[in-house]
Short mmCIF file of C-alpha atoms in Angstrom, two decimals:
data_model
loop_
_atom_site.label_atom_id
_atom_site.label_comp_id
_atom_site.label_asym_id
_atom_site.label_seq_id
_atom_site.Cartn_x
_atom_site.Cartn_y
_atom_site.Cartn_z
CA MET X 29 0.00 0.00 0.00
CA HIS X 30 1.21 3.49 -0.81
CA VAL X 31 2.08 5.35 2.39
CA THR X 32 1.41 9.05 1.91
CA GLY X 33 4.25 11.43 2.57
CA THR X 34 6.53 9.01 4.42
CA VAL X 35 8.36 6.99 1.80
CA PRO X 36 10.92 8.83 -0.34
CA PRO X 37 10.41 8.52 -4.09
CA PRO X 38 12.29 5.73 -5.85
CA ALA X 39 15.54 6.64 -7.51
CA PRO X 40 15.07 7.67 -11.13
CA ASP X 41 16.87 4.57 -12.42
CA GLN X 42 14.27 2.39 -10.67
CA ARG X 43 11.36 4.05 -12.40
CA GLU X 44 12.56 5.43 -15.70
CA THR X 45 14.46 3.82 -18.51
CA PRO X 46 16.63 6.46 -20.16
CA ALA X 47 16.24 7.09 -23.80
CA ALA X 48 19.56 5.32 -24.40
CA PRO X 49 21.19 7.70 -26.80
CA GLY X 50 23.53 5.04 -28.08
CA GLY X 51 20.91 2.30 -28.21
CA ASN X 52 18.28 3.97 -30.36
CA ARG X 53 19.10 6.67 -32.84
CA HIS X 54 15.43 7.79 -32.87
CA ALA X 55 15.31 8.34 -29.10
CA ARG X 56 17.20 11.29 -27.69
CA ARG X 57 17.01 13.05 -24.34
CA PHE X 58 16.18 16.75 -24.42
CA GLY X 59 18.77 19.32 -23.42
CA LEU X 60 18.06 22.82 -22.10
CA PRO X 61 17.34 24.41 -25.55
CA VAL X 62 14.79 21.74 -26.55
CA ALA X 63 13.18 21.66 -23.09
CA THR X 64 12.87 25.46 -23.15
CA ALA X 65 11.43 25.33 -26.68
CA LEU X 66 8.90 22.75 -25.45
CA VAL X 67 7.74 25.09 -22.68
CA MET X 68 7.60 28.20 -24.86
CA GLY X 69 6.06 26.35 -27.80
CA ASN X 70 3.30 24.85 -25.66
CA ILE X 71 2.48 28.11 -23.87
CA ILE X 72 2.39 30.13 -27.09
CA GLY X 73 -0.02 28.47 -29.50
CA GLY X 74 -2.25 30.33 -31.91
CA GLY X 75 -4.07 32.45 -29.35
CA ILE X 76 -1.40 35.15 -29.32
CA PHE X 77 -2.42 36.18 -32.85
CA LEU X 78 -5.84 37.26 -31.55
CA LEU X 79 -4.84 38.27 -28.02
CA PRO X 80 -4.36 42.04 -28.56
CA ALA X 81 -7.84 42.40 -30.05
CA SER X 82 -9.35 40.29 -27.25
CA VAL X 83 -8.11 42.62 -24.50
CA ALA X 84 -8.36 45.90 -26.45
CA PRO X 85 -11.93 46.63 -25.19
CA PHE X 86 -10.49 47.04 -21.67
CA GLY X 87 -7.85 49.57 -22.76
CA THR X 88 -4.16 49.66 -21.92
CA ILE X 89 -4.98 48.73 -18.32
CA SER X 90 -4.95 45.15 -19.65
CA LEU X 91 -1.15 45.41 -19.71
CA LEU X 92 -1.30 45.51 -15.90
CA ALA X 93 -3.22 42.22 -16.00
CA PHE X 94 -0.33 40.79 -18.03
CA GLY X 95 2.07 41.81 -15.29
CA VAL X 96 0.00 40.26 -12.51
CA LEU X 97 -0.49 37.02 -14.42
CA THR X 98 3.17 36.79 -15.32
CA VAL X 99 4.09 36.88 -11.63
CA GLY X 100 1.66 34.02 -10.98
CA ALA X 101 2.89 31.99 -13.97
CA VAL X 102 6.55 32.39 -13.02
CA ALA X 103 5.72 31.37 -9.43
CA LEU X 104 4.06 28.23 -10.78
CA ALA X 105 7.10 27.62 -13.00
CA LEU X 106 9.39 27.90 -9.96
CA VAL X 107 7.23 25.41 -8.06
CA PHE X 108 7.47 22.91 -10.90
CA GLY X 109 11.22 23.42 -10.98
CA ARG X 110 11.53 22.70 -7.24
CA LEU X 111 9.28 19.64 -7.49
CA ALA X 112 11.20 18.30 -10.50
CA ALA X 113 14.47 18.71 -8.61
CA ARG X 114 12.99 16.58 -5.83
CA ASP X 115 11.45 13.93 -8.11
CA PRO X 116 12.64 14.09 -11.75
CA ARG X 117 10.35 11.44 -13.24
CA THR X 118 8.11 11.60 -16.30
CA GLY X 119 4.58 12.66 -15.40
CA GLY X 120 5.04 16.04 -13.72
CA PRO X 121 1.98 16.99 -11.62
CA TYR X 122 0.80 13.38 -11.56
CA VAL X 123 4.05 12.21 -9.98
CA TYR X 124 4.08 15.03 -7.43
CA ALA X 125 0.43 14.55 -6.41
CA ARG X 126 0.74 10.77 -6.07
CA GLU X 127 3.97 10.92 -4.12
CA ALA X 128 2.53 13.43 -1.65
CA PHE X 129 -1.12 12.38 -1.32
CA GLY X 130 -1.44 8.85 -2.67
CA ASP X 131 -2.89 7.01 -5.65
CA PHE X 132 -6.27 8.73 -5.85
CA ALA X 133 -4.84 12.25 -5.98
CA GLY X 134 -2.29 11.09 -8.53
CA PHE X 135 -4.98 9.54 -10.69
CA LEU X 136 -7.10 12.71 -10.59
CA ALA X 137 -4.09 14.75 -11.73
CA ALA X 138 -3.36 12.32 -14.57
CA TRP X 139 -6.99 11.99 -15.64
CA ALA X 140 -7.66 15.75 -15.63
CA TYR X 141 -4.45 16.50 -17.50
CA TRP X 142 -5.14 13.82 -20.11
CA ILE X 143 -8.63 15.21 -20.80
CA THR X 144 -7.14 18.69 -21.13
CA THR X 145 -4.57 17.61 -23.70
CA TRP X 146 -6.66 15.70 -26.21
CA VAL X 147 -9.63 18.09 -26.17
CA SER X 148 -7.26 21.05 -26.50
CA ASN X 149 -5.49 19.34 -29.42
CA ALA X 150 -8.79 19.06 -31.26
CA ALA X 151 -9.59 22.70 -30.56
CA LEU X 152 -6.16 23.82 -31.74
CA ALA X 153 -6.49 21.92 -35.02
CA VAL X 154 -9.93 23.39 -35.73
CA ALA X 155 -8.61 26.89 -35.00
CA ALA X 156 -5.64 26.27 -37.32
CA VAL X 157 -8.02 25.60 -40.21
CA GLY X 158 -9.15 29.22 -39.98
CA TYR X 159 -5.59 30.38 -40.66
CA LEU X 160 -5.08 27.77 -43.38
CA ASP X 161 -8.14 29.14 -45.15
CA VAL X 162 -6.26 32.42 -45.70
CA LEU X 163 -3.71 30.51 -47.78
CA ILE X 164 -5.83 27.70 -49.25
CA PRO X 165 -9.65 27.92 -49.37
CA VAL X 166 -10.82 25.00 -47.23
CA ASN X 167 -13.73 26.45 -45.27
CA ASP X 168 -16.06 26.55 -48.26
CA HIS X 169 -17.02 22.93 -47.66
CA ARG X 170 -17.52 21.26 -44.28
CA TRP X 171 -15.72 18.03 -45.12
CA THR X 172 -12.79 19.79 -46.74
CA ALA X 173 -12.30 21.78 -43.53
CA CYS X 174 -12.67 18.61 -41.45
CA LEU X 175 -10.06 16.78 -43.53
CA ALA X 176 -7.67 19.72 -43.17
CA ALA X 177 -8.12 19.69 -39.38
CA LEU X 178 -7.41 15.96 -39.26
CA VAL X 179 -4.24 16.35 -41.35
CA ILE X 180 -3.05 19.14 -39.04
CA GLN X 181 -3.52 16.79 -36.07
CA TRP X 182 -1.93 13.71 -37.59
CA LEU X 183 1.25 15.32 -38.91
CA PRO X 184 2.56 16.12 -35.37
CA ALA X 185 1.40 12.67 -34.26
CA LEU X 186 3.54 11.08 -36.98
CA ALA X 187 6.52 13.13 -35.76
CA ASN X 188 5.90 11.69 -32.29
CA PHE X 189 5.68 8.13 -33.64
CA ALA X 190 9.09 8.73 -35.29
CA GLY X 191 10.68 9.20 -31.86
CA THR X 192 11.79 11.86 -29.38
CA ARG X 193 14.62 12.88 -31.70
CA TRP X 194 12.08 14.07 -34.27
CA VAL X 195 9.80 15.58 -31.63
CA GLY X 196 12.69 17.71 -30.39
CA ALA X 197 13.74 18.72 -33.90
CA VAL X 198 10.20 19.76 -34.90
CA GLN X 199 9.77 21.67 -31.64
CA VAL X 200 12.97 23.69 -32.02
CA VAL X 201 12.37 24.49 -35.72
CA SER X 202 8.72 25.47 -35.22
CA THR X 203 9.56 27.59 -32.17
CA VAL X 204 12.26 29.49 -34.07
CA LEU X 205 10.09 29.96 -37.16
CA LYS X 206 7.07 31.24 -35.28
CA PHE X 207 9.11 33.64 -33.16
CA VAL X 208 10.59 35.39 -36.18
CA PRO X 209 7.31 37.13 -37.18
CA LEU X 210 6.24 37.54 -33.55
CA LEU X 211 9.49 39.30 -32.67
CA LEU X 212 9.23 41.33 -35.86
CA VAL X 213 5.99 42.83 -34.54
CA ALA X 214 6.99 42.80 -30.86
CA VAL X 215 10.32 44.57 -31.37
CA GLY X 216 9.87 46.24 -34.76
CA GLY X 217 6.53 47.66 -33.71
CA LEU X 218 8.21 49.71 -31.01
CA PHE X 219 9.92 51.76 -33.75
CA PHE X 220 6.52 52.55 -35.31
CA PHE X 221 4.84 53.11 -31.95
CA ASP X 222 2.32 55.97 -31.89
CA PRO X 223 0.92 56.85 -28.44
CA GLY X 224 -2.16 58.29 -30.16
CA ASN X 225 -3.23 54.76 -31.10
CA LEU X 226 -3.40 53.55 -27.51
CA GLY X 227 -6.86 54.86 -26.71
CA PRO X 228 -8.11 55.25 -23.10
CA PHE X 229 -6.27 53.66 -20.19
CA ASN X 230 -9.49 52.09 -18.89
CA ALA X 231 -12.01 51.64 -21.72
CA SER X 232 -14.25 49.22 -19.84
CA GLY X 233 -16.42 51.86 -18.19
CA GLY X 234 -16.01 50.16 -14.81
CA SER X 235 -13.53 50.26 -11.97
CA GLY X 236 -9.82 49.71 -12.52
CA ILE X 237 -9.80 46.53 -10.43
CA GLY X 238 -12.79 45.21 -12.35
CA ALA X 239 -11.12 45.95 -15.67
CA VAL X 240 -7.89 44.19 -14.64
CA SER X 241 -9.84 41.15 -13.43
CA ALA X 242 -11.94 41.00 -16.61
CA ALA X 243 -8.86 41.27 -18.84
CA ALA X 244 -7.07 38.69 -16.71
CA ALA X 245 -9.94 36.23 -17.18
CA ILE X 246 -9.23 36.31 -20.92
CA LEU X 247 -5.45 36.18 -20.54
CA LEU X 248 -5.31 33.50 -17.84
CA PHE X 249 -5.45 30.56 -20.20
CA SER X 250 -2.65 31.93 -22.37
CA TYR X 251 -0.21 30.67 -19.75
CA LEU X 252 -1.30 27.04 -19.72
CA GLY X 253 1.69 24.87 -20.56
CA VAL X 254 4.21 25.96 -17.91
CA GLU X 255 4.36 22.34 -16.76
CA SER X 256 5.60 21.01 -20.12
CA ALA X 257 9.22 20.30 -19.16
CA ALA X 258 8.17 18.76 -15.83
CA VAL X 259 5.74 16.37 -17.52
CA SER X 260 8.54 15.16 -19.85
CA ALA X 261 11.24 15.13 -17.14
CA GLY X 262 12.12 11.50 -17.88
CA GLU X 263 13.20 12.53 -21.39
CA VAL X 264 15.27 15.52 -20.22
CA LYS X 265 19.02 15.44 -19.64
CA ASN X 266 19.95 16.16 -16.01
CA PRO X 267 16.28 16.86 -15.14
CA ARG X 268 16.91 17.97 -11.56
CA ARG X 269 18.70 21.02 -12.93
CA THR X 270 17.38 21.38 -16.49
CA VAL X 271 13.61 21.18 -15.85
CA GLY X 272 13.56 24.12 -13.45
CA ARG X 273 15.74 26.30 -15.67
CA ALA X 274 13.79 25.44 -18.85
CA THR X 275 10.46 26.05 -17.11
CA VAL X 276 11.38 29.47 -15.77
CA ILE X 277 13.22 30.61 -18.94
CA GLY X 278 10.41 29.35 -21.19
CA THR X 279 7.65 30.94 -19.11
CA ALA X 280 9.47 34.27 -18.81
CA GLY X 281 10.27 34.24 -22.54
CA ALA X 282 6.66 33.56 -23.47
CA ALA X 283 5.47 36.32 -21.13
CA LEU X 284 7.91 38.77 -22.70
CA VAL X 285 6.68 37.95 -26.20
CA TYR X 286 3.06 38.31 -25.05
CA LEU X 287 3.68 41.66 -23.41
CA LEU X 288 5.84 43.23 -26.14
CA GLY X 289 3.63 41.89 -28.91
CA THR X 290 0.45 43.27 -27.35
CA LEU X 291 2.09 46.61 -26.55
CA SER X 292 3.38 46.97 -30.13
CA VAL X 293 0.00 46.16 -31.64
CA PHE X 294 -1.64 48.65 -29.27
CA GLY X 295 0.78 51.31 -30.51
CA THR X 296 0.57 50.59 -34.24
CA VAL X 297 -3.17 49.93 -34.73
CA ALA X 298 -5.73 52.57 -33.77
CA HIS X 299 -7.76 51.52 -30.72
CA ASP X 300 -11.18 51.83 -32.38
CA ARG X 301 -10.00 49.61 -35.24
CA LEU X 302 -8.21 47.12 -32.99
CA VAL X 303 -11.35 46.42 -30.96
CA ASP X 304 -13.04 44.99 -34.08
CA SER X 305 -9.94 43.44 -35.66
CA ALA X 306 -10.05 39.78 -36.65
CA ALA X 307 -6.28 39.70 -37.34
CA PRO X 308 -4.51 42.27 -35.13
CA PHE X 309 -0.97 41.15 -36.01
CA SER X 310 -1.80 41.37 -39.72
CA ASP X 311 -3.12 44.89 -39.19
CA ALA X 312 0.05 45.79 -37.26
CA VAL X 313 2.33 44.50 -40.05
CA ASN X 314 0.29 46.36 -42.67
CA ALA X 315 0.45 49.56 -40.60
CA MET X 316 4.20 49.20 -40.17
CA PHE X 317 5.20 48.39 -43.74
CA GLY X 318 2.13 49.09 -45.87
CA GLY X 319 0.52 46.74 -48.34
CA ALA X 320 -1.78 43.82 -47.60
CA TRP X 321 0.71 40.98 -47.24
CA GLY X 322 0.41 40.92 -43.45
CA GLY X 323 -2.51 38.51 -43.58
CA TRP X 324 -0.47 35.89 -45.44
CA ALA X 325 2.58 36.34 -43.20
CA VAL X 326 0.57 36.02 -39.99
CA ALA X 327 -1.40 33.05 -41.34
CA ILE X 328 1.83 31.18 -42.08
CA ALA X 329 3.25 32.10 -38.67
CA ALA X 330 0.04 30.97 -36.96
CA LEU X 331 0.08 27.62 -38.78
CA VAL X 332 3.71 27.04 -37.82
CA SER X 333 2.92 28.06 -34.26
CA MET X 334 -0.05 25.75 -33.96
CA THR X 335 1.73 22.81 -35.59
CA GLY X 336 4.62 23.18 -33.15
CA CYS X 337 2.19 23.52 -30.28
CA LEU X 338 0.36 20.35 -31.37
CA ASN X 339 3.70 18.55 -31.64
CA GLY X 340 4.55 19.36 -28.02
CA TRP X 341 1.05 18.78 -26.62
CA THR X 342 0.79 15.43 -28.40
CA LEU X 343 3.91 14.26 -26.55
CA LEU X 344 2.60 15.60 -23.24
CA SER X 345 -0.78 13.94 -23.81
CA ALA X 346 0.97 10.57 -23.76
CA GLN X 347 3.52 11.21 -21.00
CA THR X 348 1.14 11.53 -18.04
CA PRO X 349 -0.90 8.38 -18.89
CA TYR X 350 2.44 6.62 -19.42
CA ALA X 351 3.59 7.49 -15.90
CA ALA X 352 0.20 6.52 -14.44
CA ALA X 353 0.16 3.23 -16.36
CA ARG X 354 3.57 2.29 -14.94
CA ASP X 355 2.00 2.61 -11.49
CA GLY X 356 -1.08 0.59 -12.47
CA LEU X 357 -3.45 3.58 -12.39
CA PHE X 358 -4.04 3.63 -16.18
CA PRO X 359 -4.38 0.63 -18.54
CA ALA X 360 -1.04 -1.13 -19.05
CA ALA X 361 -1.02 -0.43 -22.80
CA PHE X 362 -0.28 3.25 -22.08
CA ALA X 363 3.11 2.23 -20.62
CA ARG X 364 4.45 0.91 -23.94
CA LYS X 365 7.26 2.94 -25.46
CA ARG X 366 8.96 2.94 -28.83
CA ARG X 367 11.82 5.25 -29.76
CA GLY X 368 11.41 7.08 -26.45
CA VAL X 369 7.73 7.92 -27.05
CA PRO X 370 4.64 6.29 -25.40
CA THR X 371 3.16 5.33 -28.78
CA VAL X 372 -0.11 3.86 -27.48
CA GLY X 373 -0.81 7.08 -25.58
CA VAL X 374 -0.08 9.15 -28.69
CA GLY X 375 -2.32 6.91 -30.80
CA VAL X 376 -5.27 6.93 -28.38
CA THR X 377 -4.98 10.69 -27.92
CA VAL X 378 -4.92 11.54 -31.63
CA VAL X 379 -7.83 9.16 -32.33
CA LEU X 380 -9.98 10.73 -29.57
CA ALA X 381 -9.08 14.23 -30.75
CA SER X 382 -9.92 13.22 -34.34
CA LEU X 383 -13.31 11.85 -33.32
CA LEU X 384 -14.07 15.06 -31.44
CA THR X 385 -13.00 17.07 -34.49
CA VAL X 386 -15.30 15.06 -36.79
CA TYR X 387 -18.14 15.52 -34.29
CA ASN X 388 -17.52 19.26 -34.29
CA TYR X 389 -17.96 19.47 -38.05
CA THR X 390 -20.86 17.01 -38.34
CA SER X 391 -22.90 18.55 -35.52
CA GLY X 392 -23.21 21.80 -37.46
CA SER X 393 -22.85 23.80 -34.26
CA ALA X 394 -19.66 25.00 -32.60
CA LYS X 395 -21.40 25.59 -29.27
CA VAL X 396 -20.91 22.09 -27.88
CA PHE X 397 -17.27 22.15 -28.94
CA GLU X 398 -16.72 25.54 -27.31
CA VAL X 399 -18.20 24.26 -24.06
CA LEU X 400 -15.79 21.31 -24.08
CA VAL X 401 -12.88 23.67 -24.66
CA LEU X 402 -13.95 25.78 -21.68
CA VAL X 403 -14.13 22.62 -19.59
CA THR X 404 -10.46 21.92 -20.35
CA THR X 405 -9.50 25.27 -18.89
CA PHE X 406 -10.88 23.98 -15.60
CA THR X 407 -9.44 20.46 -15.86
CA ALA X 408 -5.98 21.93 -16.50
CA THR X 409 -6.06 23.64 -13.09
CA VAL X 410 -6.64 20.37 -11.19
CA PRO X 411 -3.06 19.10 -11.63
CA TYR X 412 -1.75 22.65 -11.03
CA LEU X 413 -3.51 22.88 -7.67
CA LEU X 414 -2.45 19.37 -6.66
CA ALA X 415 1.17 20.12 -7.56
CA THR X 416 1.28 23.36 -5.57
CA ALA X 417 -0.46 21.60 -2.69
CA ALA X 418 2.25 18.92 -2.82
CA GLN X 419 4.95 21.60 -2.60
CA LEU X 420 3.21 23.22 0.39
CA PHE X 421 2.87 19.79 1.98
CA HIS X 422 6.60 19.13 1.66
CA LEU X 423 7.51 22.56 3.02
CA VAL X 424 5.17 22.38 6.01
CA SER X 425 5.89 18.76 6.91
CA GLY X 426 9.64 19.23 6.56
CA GLN X 427 10.00 15.57 5.61
CA ARG X 428 11.48 16.03 2.18
CA GLU X 429 14.32 18.45 2.67
CA ARG X 430 16.18 20.38 5.30
CA VAL X 431 16.31 24.03 4.41
CA ASN X 432 17.27 27.18 6.25
CA ARG X 433 14.50 29.45 7.46
CA ALA X 434 14.99 32.10 4.77
CA ARG X 435 14.76 29.53 1.99
CA LEU X 436 11.73 27.92 3.61
CA VAL X 437 9.89 31.27 3.77
CA ARG X 438 10.83 32.07 0.16
CA ASP X 439 9.60 28.73 -1.16
CA ALA X 440 6.41 28.96 0.91
CA VAL X 441 5.62 32.43 -0.52
CA ILE X 442 6.27 31.22 -4.07
CA ALA X 443 4.07 28.16 -3.56
CA SER X 444 1.29 30.31 -2.08
CA VAL X 445 1.40 32.69 -5.06
CA ALA X 446 1.28 29.69 -7.43
CA ALA X 447 -1.70 28.26 -5.54
CA ALA X 448 -3.52 31.61 -5.77
CA PHE X 449 -2.76 31.73 -9.49
CA SER X 450 -4.22 28.24 -9.95
CA LEU X 451 -7.38 29.18 -8.03
CA TRP X 452 -7.70 32.27 -10.19
CA LEU X 453 -7.60 29.99 -13.22
CA VAL X 454 -10.52 28.01 -11.77
CA ALA X 455 -12.51 31.20 -11.17
CA GLY X 456 -11.77 32.42 -14.69
CA ALA X 457 -13.13 29.21 -16.23
CA GLY X 458 -16.68 30.19 -15.19
CA TYR X 459 -19.46 28.39 -13.34
CA ALA X 460 -20.65 26.30 -16.30
CA ALA X 461 -17.15 25.05 -17.12
CA VAL X 462 -16.44 24.14 -13.48
CA TYR X 463 -19.78 22.32 -13.19
CA GLN X 464 -19.21 20.25 -16.33
CA GLY X 465 -15.52 19.78 -15.56
CA VAL X 466 -16.45 18.18 -12.24
CA LEU X 467 -18.63 15.70 -14.17
CA PHE X 468 -15.57 14.76 -16.24
CA LEU X 469 -13.60 14.23 -13.03
CA PHE X 470 -16.37 12.09 -11.51
CA ALA X 471 -16.35 9.91 -14.63
CA GLY X 472 -12.67 9.39 -13.91
CA VAL X 473 -13.52 8.20 -10.38
CA LEU X 474 -15.30 5.20 -11.91
CA VAL X 475 -12.24 4.41 -14.04
CA HIS X 476 -10.05 4.66 -10.94
CA ALA X 477 -12.32 2.22 -9.09
CA VAL X 478 -11.90 -0.39 -11.83
CA MET X 479 -8.12 0.10 -12.06
CA ALA X 480 -7.75 -0.01 -8.25
CA ALA X 481 -9.68 -3.29 -8.12
CA ARG X 482 -7.46 -4.78 -10.83
CA ARG X 483 -4.32 -3.69 -8.98
CA GLN X 484 -5.58 -5.28 -5.77
CA ARG X 485 -6.16 -8.59 -7.54
CA SER X 486 -2.79 -8.51 -9.27
CA PRO X 487 -0.02 -10.37 -7.45
CA ARG X 488 2.51 -7.89 -8.81
CA GLY X 489 0.87 -4.95 -7.07
CA ASP X 490 2.39 -1.59 -7.89
CA ARG X 491 4.54 -2.03 -11.00
CA SER X 492 7.92 -0.43 -10.98
CA SER X 493 9.43 -1.64 -14.21
CA GLY X 494 8.94 -0.57 -17.78
#
């Protein structure tokens, strides 16, 4: 039986089989650059290309919301770094929750995170079709658009099937390619900055605090993905050191791009036009250099961004079930690996996302799909809260490490800020999303009951080998 909070985690070599760089040329452990690209690439998907227009109705006060959220996201990144240094196994929040609170908490973290990944992958692919339509008309027919969305999902899945070496290569290339146009606007826009375009500081008509909170509710979900390096810790070189550095650098880098990009768009596109803009970065490029080629440039950048994001999220969608399956909390098939990648997890995830995508196009209504996407914003916070709770547990109990008082206070403050940030994410998801997200979690309770019964019958008990 798992004894909560009293047994130190097994050594990494007891639980993880390294990617064996010399044994498989398709499997390769991630260094700091790839791990950082994974974090940045997963945080920055396609939403950044619409973000300035989304917060423009609140005025430039929304930039304050960016600052507040960045503090919370970096605090969460620091917590993941500290937890990964303590327990550098694949699975991230799942591993931390299970080690601190037992099997049930670990399962909830894994289940909630898995739901988040495959539903979000479907949403990302459908959104990418909108940008593809700028380059190639695909939205004129429902099935053409559906086929395009499926292709966009399966290409990153094929990269994952090819092995971690290809996953890392795609992630680095896509991250570099998508940051070129983003930095062009973020940095270049400062040279074309016109304060007259900013509009009112608070355009919401309400109080300043209300405006910051309302803008933050929109921006909150732009920071999902800070856990990316921690979830893939088993595939990272020297994870005790690398995961924390990659998480903080990646989160801070993404926040900087968000902030500079939004500020530049605010200063290059007139406020009254930005509020109604469907492509704010395109409008910014056109305002900076003239012409109408901005739409094409941004569409290409968005497609590259979303493909890279799907590549990283597809890997993450398989890593947490893989870790849970090794402990007997998910079906054993999820623990199978080829070329450093949990291929069964990748396959199941892309099939479920594909079915949801087909349903989205056949239903004729995007409302159901949008509700499911909102639910994932709640399910993503479950592993965040459990991870920060695990860090607070270790700090308060004092069983995991001996630290001086100053370091203890510092880590406790950081963990508390991260916990507040996670709770803010829950509040921002809305009542309907929380209600339906809880139903998803309760469905997982039934799965856990079956898996727990099977583990109890098994003479092997808790599996510890791959």
